[in-house]
Structure formats: structure tokens, C-alpha cells
mmCIF file of C-alpha atoms and ligand atoms in Angstrom:
data_model
loop_
_atom_site.group_PDB
_atom_site.id
_atom_site.type_symbol
_atom_site.label_atom_id
_atom_site.label_comp_id
_atom_site.label_asym_id
_atom_site.label_seq_id
_atom_site.Cartn_x
_atom_site.Cartn_y
_atom_site.Cartn_z
ATOM 1 C CA MET A 1 -44.678 -44.328 46.594
ATOM 2 C CA LYS A 2 -43.943 -41.943 43.319
ATOM 3 C CA ILE A 3 -40.520 -42.886 41.418
ATOM 4 C CA LEU A 4 -38.842 -40.030 39.264
ATOM 5 C CA VAL A 5 -36.817 -41.312 36.372
ATOM 6 C CA THR A 6 -34.758 -38.624 34.591
ATOM 7 C CA GLY A 7 -33.617 -40.161 31.237
ATOM 8 C CA ALA A 8 -36.254 -42.945 30.728
ATOM 9 C CA ALA A 9 -36.675 -41.996 26.901
ATOM 10 C CA GLY A 10 -32.692 -42.954 26.504
ATOM 11 C CA TYR A 11 -31.035 -46.132 26.139
ATOM 12 C CA ILE A 12 -30.368 -47.753 30.299
ATOM 13 C CA GLY A 13 -33.541 -45.688 31.216
ATOM 14 C CA SER A 14 -35.874 -46.753 29.092
ATOM 15 C CA HIS A 15 -34.974 -50.734 29.657
ATOM 16 C CA VAL A 16 -35.124 -49.303 33.658
ATOM 17 C CA LEU A 17 -38.354 -47.645 32.751
ATOM 18 C CA LYS A 18 -39.892 -50.819 31.307
ATOM 19 C CA GLN A 19 -38.679 -52.902 33.845
ATOM 20 C CA LEU A 20 -40.011 -50.653 36.660
ATOM 21 C CA LEU A 21 -43.544 -50.639 34.201
ATOM 22 C CA GLU A 22 -43.974 -54.352 34.259
ATOM 23 C CA THR A 23 -42.663 -55.864 37.407
ATOM 24 C CA THR A 24 -43.909 -53.197 40.335
ATOM 25 C CA GLN A 25 -46.521 -51.429 41.000
ATOM 26 C CA TYR A 26 -45.209 -47.924 41.880
ATOM 27 C CA SER A 27 -46.565 -44.929 40.142
ATOM 28 C CA ILE A 28 -43.964 -43.532 37.645
ATOM 29 C CA VAL A 29 -42.756 -39.791 36.626
ATOM 30 C CA VAL A 30 -40.938 -39.254 33.462
ATOM 31 C CA VAL A 31 -38.118 -36.225 32.686
ATOM 32 C CA ASP A 32 -36.121 -36.420 29.839
ATOM 33 C CA ASN A 33 -35.391 -33.332 27.527
ATOM 34 C CA LEU A 34 -35.460 -35.684 24.583
ATOM 35 C CA SER A 35 -32.259 -34.301 23.689
ATOM 36 C CA THR A 36 -30.729 -38.100 22.464
ATOM 37 C CA GLY A 37 -33.940 -39.531 23.879
ATOM 38 C CA SER A 38 -36.898 -40.704 22.182
ATOM 39 C CA GLN A 39 -40.625 -40.055 22.370
ATOM 40 C CA LYS A 40 -41.407 -43.472 20.092
ATOM 41 C CA THR A 41 -39.346 -45.240 22.738
ATOM 42 C CA LEU A 42 -41.959 -43.738 25.398
ATOM 43 C CA ASP A 43 -44.650 -44.279 23.637
ATOM 44 C CA ARG A 44 -43.783 -47.746 23.220
ATOM 45 C CA LEU A 45 -43.539 -47.936 26.875
ATOM 46 C CA ARG A 46 -46.664 -46.104 27.634
ATOM 47 C CA GLU A 47 -48.349 -49.735 25.969
ATOM 48 C CA ILE A 48 -47.260 -51.977 28.937
ATOM 49 C CA ARG A 49 -48.556 -48.839 31.624
ATOM 50 C CA GLU A 50 -49.651 -45.532 31.919
ATOM 51 C CA PHE A 51 -46.983 -43.324 33.235
ATOM 52 C CA GLU A 52 -46.007 -39.221 33.583
ATOM 53 C CA PHE A 53 -44.160 -37.735 30.794
ATOM 54 C CA VAL A 54 -42.888 -34.225 31.835
ATOM 55 C CA LYS A 55 -40.407 -32.752 29.540
ATOM 56 C CA LEU A 56 -37.855 -31.153 31.575
ATOM 57 C CA ASP A 57 -34.093 -29.867 31.402
ATOM 58 C CA LEU A 58 -32.529 -30.546 34.674
ATOM 59 C CA LYS A 59 -30.930 -27.321 34.231
ATOM 60 C CA GLU A 60 -33.960 -25.494 35.257
ATOM 61 C CA PHE A 61 -33.166 -25.777 38.335
ATOM 62 C CA ASP A 62 -36.651 -24.032 39.912
ATOM 63 C CA LYS A 63 -39.105 -25.991 38.046
ATOM 64 C CA VAL A 64 -36.938 -29.750 39.519
ATOM 65 C CA ALA A 65 -37.378 -29.056 42.872
ATOM 66 C CA THR A 66 -41.168 -27.300 42.611
ATOM 67 C CA LEU A 67 -41.710 -30.798 40.284
ATOM 68 C CA LEU A 68 -40.192 -32.896 43.388
ATOM 69 C CA GLU A 69 -42.352 -30.981 45.468
ATOM 70 C CA GLU A 70 -45.516 -31.127 43.824
ATOM 71 C CA LYS A 71 -45.342 -34.853 42.188
ATOM 72 C CA HIS A 72 -44.295 -36.251 46.314
ATOM 73 C CA ILE A 73 -41.869 -38.142 44.982
ATOM 74 C CA SER A 74 -40.266 -40.524 47.144
ATOM 75 C CA ILE A 75 -37.505 -42.398 45.116
ATOM 76 C CA ILE A 76 -34.963 -41.402 42.493
ATOM 77 C CA LEU A 77 -33.200 -43.358 39.437
ATOM 78 C CA HIS A 78 -30.639 -40.886 37.864
ATOM 79 C CA PHE A 79 -29.977 -41.420 34.407
ATOM 80 C CA ALA A 80 -29.962 -38.419 32.417
ATOM 81 C CA ALA A 81 -26.439 -37.901 31.270
ATOM 82 C CA SER A 82 -24.183 -37.157 28.277
ATOM 83 C CA ILE A 83 -22.012 -39.813 27.726
ATOM 84 C CA VAL A 84 -19.691 -39.479 24.491
ATOM 85 C CA VAL A 85 -16.316 -39.898 25.984
ATOM 86 C CA PRO A 86 -14.259 -38.045 22.725
ATOM 87 C CA GLU A 87 -16.975 -35.263 22.838
ATOM 88 C CA SER A 88 -16.466 -34.754 26.759
ATOM 89 C CA VAL A 89 -13.065 -34.097 26.208
ATOM 90 C CA LEU A 90 -13.446 -31.789 23.481
ATOM 91 C CA ASN A 91 -16.299 -29.493 25.485
ATOM 92 C CA PRO A 92 -15.870 -30.615 29.138
ATOM 93 C CA LEU A 93 -17.958 -28.063 30.546
ATOM 94 C CA LYS A 94 -20.374 -29.589 29.014
ATOM 95 C CA TYR A 95 -19.912 -32.538 30.615
ATOM 96 C CA TYR A 96 -19.642 -30.498 34.153
ATOM 97 C CA MET A 97 -22.643 -28.743 34.164
ATOM 98 C CA ASN A 98 -25.413 -31.766 32.784
ATOM 99 C CA ASN A 99 -23.841 -34.140 34.657
ATOM 100 C CA THR A 100 -22.058 -32.936 37.170
ATOM 101 C CA LEU A 101 -23.947 -29.363 38.325
ATOM 102 C CA ASN A 102 -27.168 -30.639 37.273
ATOM 103 C CA THR A 103 -26.765 -34.162 39.221
ATOM 104 C CA THR A 104 -25.574 -31.761 42.277
ATOM 105 C CA ASN A 105 -29.372 -29.658 41.784
ATOM 106 C CA LEU A 106 -30.957 -32.800 42.252
ATOM 107 C CA ILE A 107 -29.502 -34.213 44.321
ATOM 108 C CA LYS A 108 -30.237 -30.917 46.659
ATOM 109 C CA CYS A 109 -33.418 -30.630 45.621
ATOM 110 C CA ALA A 110 -34.032 -34.407 46.777
ATOM 111 C CA VAL A 111 -32.900 -34.127 50.043
ATOM 112 C CA ASP A 112 -34.803 -30.531 50.262
ATOM 113 C CA SER A 113 -37.868 -32.268 49.564
ATOM 114 C CA GLY A 114 -37.617 -35.536 51.482
ATOM 115 C CA VAL A 115 -36.465 -38.179 49.093
ATOM 116 C CA LYS A 116 -35.316 -41.489 50.420
ATOM 117 C CA LYS A 117 -33.994 -43.186 48.130
ATOM 118 C CA PHE A 118 -31.735 -42.021 45.059
ATOM 119 C CA VAL A 119 -30.222 -45.039 42.284
ATOM 120 C CA PHE A 120 -27.454 -43.010 40.166
ATOM 121 C CA SER A 121 -25.982 -43.829 37.256
ATOM 122 C CA SER A 122 -22.334 -44.316 37.168
ATOM 123 C CA THR A 123 -19.653 -45.949 35.150
ATOM 124 C CA ALA A 124 -16.265 -48.175 34.610
ATOM 125 C CA ALA A 125 -14.584 -45.133 33.373
ATOM 126 C CA VAL A 126 -14.228 -44.025 36.980
ATOM 127 C CA TYR A 127 -11.619 -46.042 37.146
ATOM 128 C CA GLY A 128 -9.713 -45.661 34.185
ATOM 129 C CA GLU A 129 -6.636 -47.112 32.547
ATOM 130 C CA PRO A 130 -5.624 -49.646 35.185
ATOM 131 C CA LYS A 131 -2.428 -50.500 35.151
ATOM 132 C CA GLU A 132 -2.463 -54.293 36.046
ATOM 133 C CA LEU A 133 -6.174 -55.545 36.047
ATOM 134 C CA PRO A 134 -6.245 -58.244 39.326
ATOM 135 C CA ALA A 135 -6.927 -61.827 38.353
ATOM 136 C CA ASP A 136 -10.649 -61.702 39.655
ATOM 137 C CA GLY A 137 -11.544 -58.640 37.606
ATOM 138 C CA VAL A 138 -12.006 -55.457 38.850
ATOM 139 C CA ASP A 139 -13.575 -54.559 42.196
ATOM 140 C CA GLU A 140 -15.220 -51.382 43.817
ATOM 141 C CA GLU A 141 -11.531 -51.015 46.101
ATOM 142 C CA PHE A 142 -9.694 -50.687 43.156
ATOM 143 C CA PHE A 143 -8.162 -47.406 42.598
ATOM 144 C CA THR A 144 -10.420 -44.458 41.095
ATOM 145 C CA SER A 145 -8.362 -42.488 38.553
ATOM 146 C CA PRO A 146 -10.421 -41.386 35.545
ATOM 147 C CA ILE A 147 -8.786 -40.134 32.450
ATOM 148 C CA ASN A 148 -11.422 -38.563 30.728
ATOM 149 C CA PRO A 149 -13.916 -35.635 31.550
ATOM 150 C CA TYR A 150 -17.193 -37.859 31.826
ATOM 151 C CA GLY A 151 -15.724 -39.985 34.098
ATOM 152 C CA VAL A 152 -14.126 -37.227 36.023
ATOM 153 C CA SER A 153 -18.021 -35.934 35.972
ATOM 154 C CA LYS A 154 -19.414 -39.150 37.388
ATOM 155 C CA LEU A 155 -17.013 -39.669 40.313
ATOM 156 C CA MET A 156 -17.413 -35.907 40.882
ATOM 157 C CA SER A 157 -21.733 -36.742 41.016
ATOM 158 C CA GLU A 158 -20.864 -40.074 43.233
ATOM 159 C CA ASN A 159 -18.421 -38.026 46.174
ATOM 160 C CA ILE A 160 -21.104 -35.188 46.251
ATOM 161 C CA LEU A 161 -24.144 -38.056 46.626
ATOM 162 C CA ARG A 162 -21.350 -40.032 49.498
ATOM 163 C CA ASP A 163 -21.147 -36.549 51.330
ATOM 164 C CA THR A 164 -25.072 -35.617 51.256
ATOM 165 C CA ALA A 165 -25.407 -39.366 52.078
ATOM 166 C CA LYS A 166 -22.942 -38.794 55.180
ATOM 167 C CA ALA A 167 -24.844 -35.248 56.152
ATOM 168 C CA HIS A 168 -28.135 -36.771 55.566
ATOM 169 C CA PRO A 169 -28.558 -40.237 56.888
ATOM 170 C CA GLU A 170 -32.320 -40.526 56.012
ATOM 171 C CA PHE A 171 -31.322 -39.815 52.443
ATOM 172 C CA ARG A 172 -29.771 -43.523 51.089
ATOM 173 C CA PHE A 173 -28.215 -44.099 46.944
ATOM 174 C CA VAL A 174 -26.479 -46.587 45.219
ATOM 175 C CA ILE A 175 -24.193 -46.351 42.407
ATOM 176 C CA PHE A 176 -24.375 -48.398 39.726
ATOM 177 C CA ARG A 177 -20.804 -48.460 37.644
ATOM 178 C CA TYR A 178 -21.791 -50.304 34.372
ATOM 179 C CA PHE A 179 -19.857 -51.968 32.542
ATOM 180 C CA ASN A 180 -20.132 -52.412 28.052
ATOM 181 C CA VAL A 181 -23.655 -52.105 28.471
ATOM 182 C CA ALA A 182 -25.225 -53.870 25.426
ATOM 183 C CA GLY A 183 -27.813 -55.605 23.403
ATOM 184 C CA ALA A 184 -32.121 -54.935 23.493
ATOM 185 C CA ASP A 185 -35.123 -55.795 25.019
ATOM 186 C CA ILE A 186 -35.611 -58.981 25.315
ATOM 187 C CA TYR A 187 -39.341 -59.764 24.108
ATOM 188 C CA TYR A 188 -40.847 -62.294 22.197
ATOM 189 C CA GLU A 189 -43.276 -62.332 19.563
ATOM 190 C CA ASP A 190 -44.346 -65.564 18.348
ATOM 191 C CA ASN A 191 -41.255 -67.051 19.456
ATOM 192 C CA VAL A 192 -39.609 -64.556 17.289
ATOM 193 C CA LEU A 193 -36.809 -62.002 19.588
ATOM 194 C CA ASN A 194 -38.115 -58.687 18.523
ATOM 195 C CA PRO A 195 -37.068 -55.841 20.683
ATOM 196 C CA ARG A 196 -39.461 -53.254 21.168
ATOM 197 C CA ILE A 197 -36.602 -50.703 22.403
ATOM 198 C CA GLY A 198 -32.807 -50.500 22.190
ATOM 199 C CA GLN A 199 -30.181 -47.876 21.834
ATOM 200 C CA SER A 200 -30.611 -45.173 19.334
ATOM 201 C CA PHE A 201 -28.170 -42.535 19.892
ATOM 202 C CA PRO A 202 -27.161 -41.401 16.884
ATOM 203 C CA ASN A 203 -23.503 -41.826 16.007
ATOM 204 C CA ALA A 204 -22.804 -44.694 17.929
ATOM 205 C CA THR A 205 -19.043 -45.555 19.447
ATOM 206 C CA HIS A 206 -19.622 -48.466 20.640
ATOM 207 C CA LEU A 207 -18.579 -51.971 19.429
ATOM 208 C CA ILE A 208 -21.485 -54.101 19.669
ATOM 209 C CA LYS A 209 -23.868 -50.849 18.288
ATOM 210 C CA ILE A 210 -21.500 -51.326 15.517
ATOM 211 C CA ALA A 211 -20.822 -54.159 14.609
ATOM 212 C CA SER A 212 -24.787 -54.394 14.470
ATOM 213 C CA GLU A 213 -25.306 -51.425 12.416
ATOM 214 C CA CYS A 214 -22.734 -53.244 9.839
ATOM 215 C CA ALA A 215 -24.371 -56.651 10.239
ATOM 216 C CA CYS A 216 -27.399 -55.006 8.962
ATOM 217 C CA GLY A 217 -26.556 -53.212 6.995
ATOM 218 C CA LYS A 218 -25.942 -49.670 7.486
ATOM 219 C CA ARG A 219 -22.539 -49.413 7.137
ATOM 220 C CA GLU A 220 -20.405 -50.940 5.164
ATOM 221 C CA LYS A 221 -17.484 -52.083 7.295
ATOM 222 C CA MET A 222 -15.674 -51.363 10.222
ATOM 223 C CA ALA A 223 -12.312 -51.442 11.974
ATOM 224 C CA ILE A 224 -10.886 -52.917 15.134
ATOM 225 C CA PHE A 225 -8.549 -50.328 17.199
ATOM 226 C CA GLY A 226 -5.922 -51.962 18.240
ATOM 227 C CA ASP A 227 -4.211 -55.462 17.809
ATOM 228 C CA ASP A 228 -1.331 -55.212 19.733
ATOM 229 C CA PHE A 229 -2.717 -55.093 23.578
ATOM 230 C CA ASP A 230 -1.037 -57.687 25.811
ATOM 231 C CA THR A 231 -4.433 -59.954 26.209
ATOM 232 C CA CYS A 232 -5.360 -63.135 24.120
ATOM 233 C CA ASP A 233 -5.509 -61.912 20.629
ATOM 234 C CA GLY A 234 -4.333 -58.705 20.705
ATOM 235 C CA THR A 235 -7.167 -56.628 20.747
ATOM 236 C CA GLY A 236 -8.366 -55.243 23.974
ATOM 237 C CA VAL A 237 -10.805 -57.281 25.824
ATOM 238 C CA ARG A 238 -14.333 -56.263 27.634
ATOM 239 C CA ASP A 239 -16.756 -57.246 30.026
ATOM 240 C CA TYR A 240 -20.207 -57.015 28.041
ATOM 241 C CA ILE A 241 -23.465 -56.600 30.000
ATOM 242 C CA HIS A 242 -26.857 -56.920 28.882
ATOM 243 C CA VAL A 243 -28.892 -53.875 29.284
ATOM 244 C CA ASP A 244 -31.664 -55.715 30.732
ATOM 245 C CA ASP A 245 -29.746 -57.266 33.324
ATOM 246 C CA LEU A 246 -28.452 -53.727 34.261
ATOM 247 C CA ALA A 247 -32.020 -52.931 34.286
ATOM 248 C CA ASP A 248 -32.964 -55.644 37.214
ATOM 249 C CA ALA A 249 -30.367 -54.701 39.228
ATOM 250 C CA HIS A 250 -31.533 -51.054 39.435
ATOM 251 C CA VAL A 251 -35.083 -52.498 40.072
ATOM 252 C CA LYS A 252 -33.282 -54.754 42.924
ATOM 253 C CA ALA A 253 -31.591 -51.414 43.953
ATOM 254 C CA ILE A 254 -35.065 -50.042 45.060
ATOM 255 C CA GLU A 255 -35.716 -52.704 47.519
ATOM 256 C CA TYR A 256 -32.114 -52.840 49.262
ATOM 257 C CA LEU A 257 -32.760 -49.840 50.212
ATOM 258 C CA ASP A 258 -35.312 -50.685 52.926
ATOM 259 C CA TYR A 259 -33.393 -52.700 54.652
ATOM 260 C CA ASN A 260 -29.616 -51.878 53.563
ATOM 261 C CA PRO A 261 -26.933 -48.694 54.147
ATOM 262 C CA SER A 262 -25.571 -46.558 50.816
ATOM 263 C CA ASP A 263 -23.443 -48.157 48.876
ATOM 264 C CA THR A 264 -21.486 -48.330 45.547
ATOM 265 C CA PHE A 265 -21.745 -51.715 43.112
ATOM 266 C CA ASN A 266 -20.125 -52.579 39.533
ATOM 267 C CA VAL A 267 -22.358 -54.325 37.410
ATOM 268 C CA GLY A 268 -21.343 -56.619 34.722
ATOM 269 C CA TYR A 269 -20.606 -60.408 34.463
ATOM 270 C CA GLY A 270 -17.089 -60.860 35.730
ATOM 271 C CA LYS A 271 -15.793 -62.056 32.219
ATOM 272 C CA GLY A 272 -14.529 -60.476 29.175
ATOM 273 C CA TYR A 273 -14.628 -61.001 25.177
ATOM 274 C CA SER A 274 -11.983 -59.321 23.074
ATOM 275 C CA VAL A 275 -12.632 -57.277 20.270
ATOM 276 C CA LYS A 276 -12.208 -59.974 17.836
ATOM 277 C CA GLU A 277 -14.269 -62.493 19.731
ATOM 278 C CA VAL A 278 -17.909 -60.006 19.720
ATOM 279 C CA ILE A 279 -17.204 -59.545 15.268
ATOM 280 C CA GLU A 280 -17.106 -63.351 15.796
ATOM 281 C CA ILE A 281 -20.369 -63.799 17.697
ATOM 282 C CA MET A 282 -21.671 -61.419 15.416
ATOM 283 C CA GLN A 283 -21.107 -62.775 12.497
ATOM 284 C CA ALA A 284 -21.719 -65.518 13.511
ATOM 285 C CA VAL A 285 -25.033 -65.758 15.177
ATOM 286 C CA THR A 286 -26.186 -63.052 11.715
ATOM 287 C CA ASP A 287 -25.010 -64.994 9.337
ATOM 288 C CA THR A 288 -22.924 -61.471 7.799
ATOM 289 C CA ASP A 289 -19.759 -60.873 6.659
ATOM 290 C CA PHE A 290 -18.506 -57.901 6.522
ATOM 291 C CA THR A 291 -15.311 -56.265 6.483
ATOM 292 C CA VAL A 292 -13.105 -55.226 9.332
ATOM 293 C CA ASP A 293 -10.055 -53.199 9.417
ATOM 294 C CA LYS A 294 -7.150 -52.229 11.691
ATOM 295 C CA GLU A 295 -6.670 -49.007 12.633
ATOM 296 C CA PRO A 296 -4.022 -47.933 15.682
ATOM 297 C CA ARG A 297 -5.207 -48.452 19.276
ATOM 298 C CA ARG A 298 -8.080 -45.231 20.264
ATOM 299 C CA ALA A 299 -6.426 -43.144 22.713
ATOM 300 C CA GLY A 300 -7.121 -43.771 26.221
ATOM 301 C CA ASP A 301 -9.002 -47.617 26.034
ATOM 302 C CA PRO A 302 -7.068 -50.031 28.403
ATOM 303 C CA ALA A 303 -5.804 -53.297 27.399
ATOM 304 C CA LYS A 304 -8.586 -54.884 29.517
ATOM 305 C CA LEU A 305 -11.515 -53.839 32.157
ATOM 306 C CA ILE A 306 -13.098 -56.561 33.758
ATOM 307 C CA SER A 307 -15.140 -56.416 36.839
ATOM 308 C CA ASN A 308 -15.881 -58.035 40.100
ATOM 309 C CA ASN A 309 -19.289 -58.782 40.463
ATOM 310 C CA THR A 310 -18.640 -60.378 43.933
ATOM 311 C CA LYS A 311 -20.414 -57.678 45.988
ATOM 312 C CA ILE A 312 -23.324 -56.930 43.620
ATOM 313 C CA SER A 313 -24.168 -60.938 43.188
ATOM 314 C CA ASN A 314 -23.587 -61.474 47.087
ATOM 315 C CA LYS A 315 -25.131 -58.073 48.859
ATOM 316 C CA ILE A 316 -28.162 -57.135 46.042
ATOM 317 C CA ASN A 317 -28.957 -60.733 45.541
ATOM 318 C CA TRP A 318 -28.696 -60.262 41.806
ATOM 319 C CA VAL A 319 -28.498 -63.271 39.397
ATOM 320 C CA PRO A 320 -28.280 -62.464 35.510
ATOM 321 C CA LYS A 321 -30.577 -63.520 32.983
ATOM 322 C CA TYR A 322 -28.963 -63.364 30.008
ATOM 323 C CA ASP A 323 -25.230 -63.725 30.490
ATOM 324 C CA ASP A 324 -24.432 -64.699 26.284
ATOM 325 C CA LEU A 325 -22.704 -63.048 24.688
ATOM 326 C CA LYS A 326 -25.093 -64.660 21.610
ATOM 327 C CA LEU A 327 -27.956 -62.985 22.821
ATOM 328 C CA ILE A 328 -26.662 -59.953 23.319
ATOM 329 C CA CYS A 329 -25.468 -60.061 20.080
ATOM 330 C CA LYS A 330 -29.170 -60.750 18.659
ATOM 331 C CA SER A 331 -30.944 -58.339 20.803
ATOM 332 C CA ALA A 332 -28.777 -55.749 19.534
ATOM 333 C CA PHE A 333 -29.098 -56.479 15.214
ATOM 334 C CA GLU A 334 -32.546 -57.972 15.858
ATOM 335 C CA TRP A 335 -32.628 -53.734 16.982
ATOM 336 C CA GLU A 336 -31.295 -52.163 14.378
ATOM 337 C CA LYS A 337 -33.246 -53.646 11.769
ATOM 338 C CA GLU A 338 -36.080 -52.264 13.561
ATOM 339 C CA VAL A 339 -34.619 -49.064 14.113
ATOM 340 C CA GLU A 340 -34.263 -45.915 11.497
ATOM 341 C CA LYS A 341 -30.330 -45.023 10.399
HETATM 342 N N1 UDP B 401 -14.036 -50.602 19.380
HETATM 343 C C1 UDP B 401 -12.999 -51.365 17.944
HETATM 344 N N2 UDP B 401 -13.939 -50.904 16.963
HETATM 345 C C2 UDP B 401 -15.623 -50.202 16.988
HETATM 346 C C3 UDP B 401 -15.304 -49.828 18.550
HETATM 347 C C4 UDP B 401 -14.956 -50.264 19.153
HETATM 348 O O1 UDP B 401 -12.237 -51.795 17.962
HETATM 349 O O2 UDP B 401 -15.346 -49.665 15.875
HETATM 350 C C5 UDP B 401 -12.904 -51.536 20.872
HETATM 351 C C6 UDP B 401 -12.597 -50.372 21.512
HETATM 352 O O3 UDP B 401 -11.377 -49.990 21.320
HETATM 353 C C7 UDP B 401 -12.379 -51.062 23.143
HETATM 354 C C8 UDP B 401 -13.861 -52.505 22.958
HETATM 355 O O4 UDP B 401 -14.238 -52.293 21.383
HETATM 356 O O5 UDP B 401 -11.357 -52.056 23.107
HETATM 357 C C9 UDP B 401 -15.004 -51.641 23.331
HETATM 358 O O6 UDP B 401 -15.253 -50.507 23.350
HETATM 359 P P1 UDP B 401 -16.998 -49.239 23.785
HETATM 360 O O7 UDP B 401 -16.327 -48.257 22.341
HETATM 361 O O8 UDP B 401 -17.231 -50.113 22.776
HETATM 362 O O9 UDP B 401 -16.482 -49.715 24.828
HETATM 363 P P2 UDP B 401 -15.751 -48.721 25.988
HETATM 364 O O10 UDP B 401 -15.290 -49.836 26.604
HETATM 365 O O11 UDP B 401 -14.626 -47.882 25.302
HETATM 366 O O12 UDP B 401 -16.198 -48.136 26.834
#
């Protein structure tokens, strides 16, 4: 069976590709336009075992259709997307075209060519800004109300997948709504943590990436955006999940779809850390003491976003291995030291 992985040169796609190469026998075709993903990442992964790489933009609809037919693809893992929230506010059409439109076409080509399984990267951004967080976290039935075009573009793609699967029961999907993904490849050389791949996206906005850039001296300082939230210490609380655990969920989803119906799952650890706690842990594990300023809240940031992960734990048999914020921070830092500015 042949799997197509779109966006596999990017952060999350590359960690999933790594696990597919290491733990399965599937033949793999990778599609990426290399706009934000890196060729180097693919070169490193090729050392694990061979896969096919086709440099292609998913907006080239005819080529996508031909590729699925010619390669006899039966499973698609779809990561290729634009993912920067503030950019989505300034340039919404880029998000509706790159995310929703290209995904719609990919789904159409998948149905036309007889693809049976489709695993889709979605986001907790579909939940928007919950006014009241349930005590045991946000579950999949929680009201979806995205507050930016990025979240809307993903929710629209989700709905298109659901409607398509209803009309074509032989086509099944798993949608994963990611919480705060962080860290890098857990790989040890001579007992030393030495990630082979990680997050290389320029102009990072994510907390753990920024803190790791400070810890290795690439950034002079950082800021906490808001310390007057209704949380344990006033700073925002999020559910940080290691990228390798997230990747494992995708590999398990492929087997899940052999025997189970289409479904949507949150992926997070179900527990929260505040911005202050994250920065303290990054400083402790890297033995650094960079400057941290205070700035006003960032527009649209909810106080707290924590997943309820009961559904994925029960139905997909997902058992996280790296539920340890120290290891998440340490792996992000070790990768950051390797990758150029
Ligand atoms: N954050 C911060 N300083 C930064 C980056 C992020 O205080 O330089 C905070 C942000 O306001 C939020 C949390 O860290 O409360 C996580 O933000 P991130 O951008 O990593 O993910 P998000 O939850 O927004 O998707």
C-alpha cells in the first residue's frame, strides 16, 4: 500500500514521515512545495530508508490528480498548509486558497482515485476563545467558533471532509485537532539527545521555539504576553504536546481506519502549563537566564486551552511517551543549537 504525505518537509509532517519510515513498511510518496519546509530535512530522513519525493504545489490541481492515479495512492496524510495566525488575519485569501481550496481539491482527487483513508491536520484553533473552560478540558463536542481565518480555513476543511465521507462511505478520515505542539525528534547518539529534525520555520511566534532561541543566544530576550489572565500566575495556560507523540497518533490512525469509522480527535496531554512555568523550565534545563519582559496580551489569546484527550486514548489506543515538559524544552533547545538562524 502506498501512502502520500503532503507537507512532509515541514515540522509536523517530517516527524510523521520519520515514524512511518522507522516503524512501517509502507511505500511512501512525499509531496511538498518547499515554501516553508526544508530539503535538508528530507535528505536526513532519507538516511532512515528510501521514499519518493515530488516537488509540487497542491494548487496544481491537474498534477495532483495525475499523481494520485499514477502512484496508486491508497492513504493520504495531509499536512501541507499555511499556519501563521497573524498572517491569516492580514491575508485571509492565502489561507482559504492554500488550506481550504487545496484541501478540497485533494479530497476530490482522493475520492476520484479510490483513496480509502485520509488523515487530516486540524487545530485547537477551531475552538476559538472559550469563555469557560470545562474542568476536564475541551472535548471534541465543544462548540467550534474559530476567531481567525487560519482556524476557519481548517474548520471548513474539516466540514468538507465530513460531508464527503457521508456521501462516499468507502472514503474514511481521521481529523486530529492539535493543541500546542513543540519539541524535536527524540534521538540519542552515545546517550546524548541529538535531534535529527525539528522546527525550522523562520520568524517563529510559538512560545517554546522563542524561548529556545533565547536559551541558545539567537534572540536577546523575549516577552510574556499578558500577566493578568485568570490563571494560576496570571499568564496564559496551554497544553504542550511533544511532536513525536503527535506523530505516533497519525501512524496509529492508519490502523484505526481499518476497523473503525471516520472520526475527529483532540491531541494533547490534557494538562496545562503557564507561560511563566514554560520559561522557567526552559531556563532550568538549559541552565540559562535570558531576559523576559512583560507586554500586553496578544489579540485573541484565550486565558487557558487544555484538551480533554479521553476519546483518543480510548479509541485509538494512543499512549504518549514524552509527556514531560522538561524533555520537550530540552529537545527544542538541542535542535535550535543545530539549526541555522
Ligand atoms: N506567548 C508569550 N510570549 C511569546 C510567545 C507566546 O507570552 O513570545 C504566550 C501566548 O500569549 C500564549 C502562549 O504563550 O499564552 C502560547 O502561545 P503560542 O504562540 O506558543 O501558541 P498558541 O496557543 O497561541 O497557539
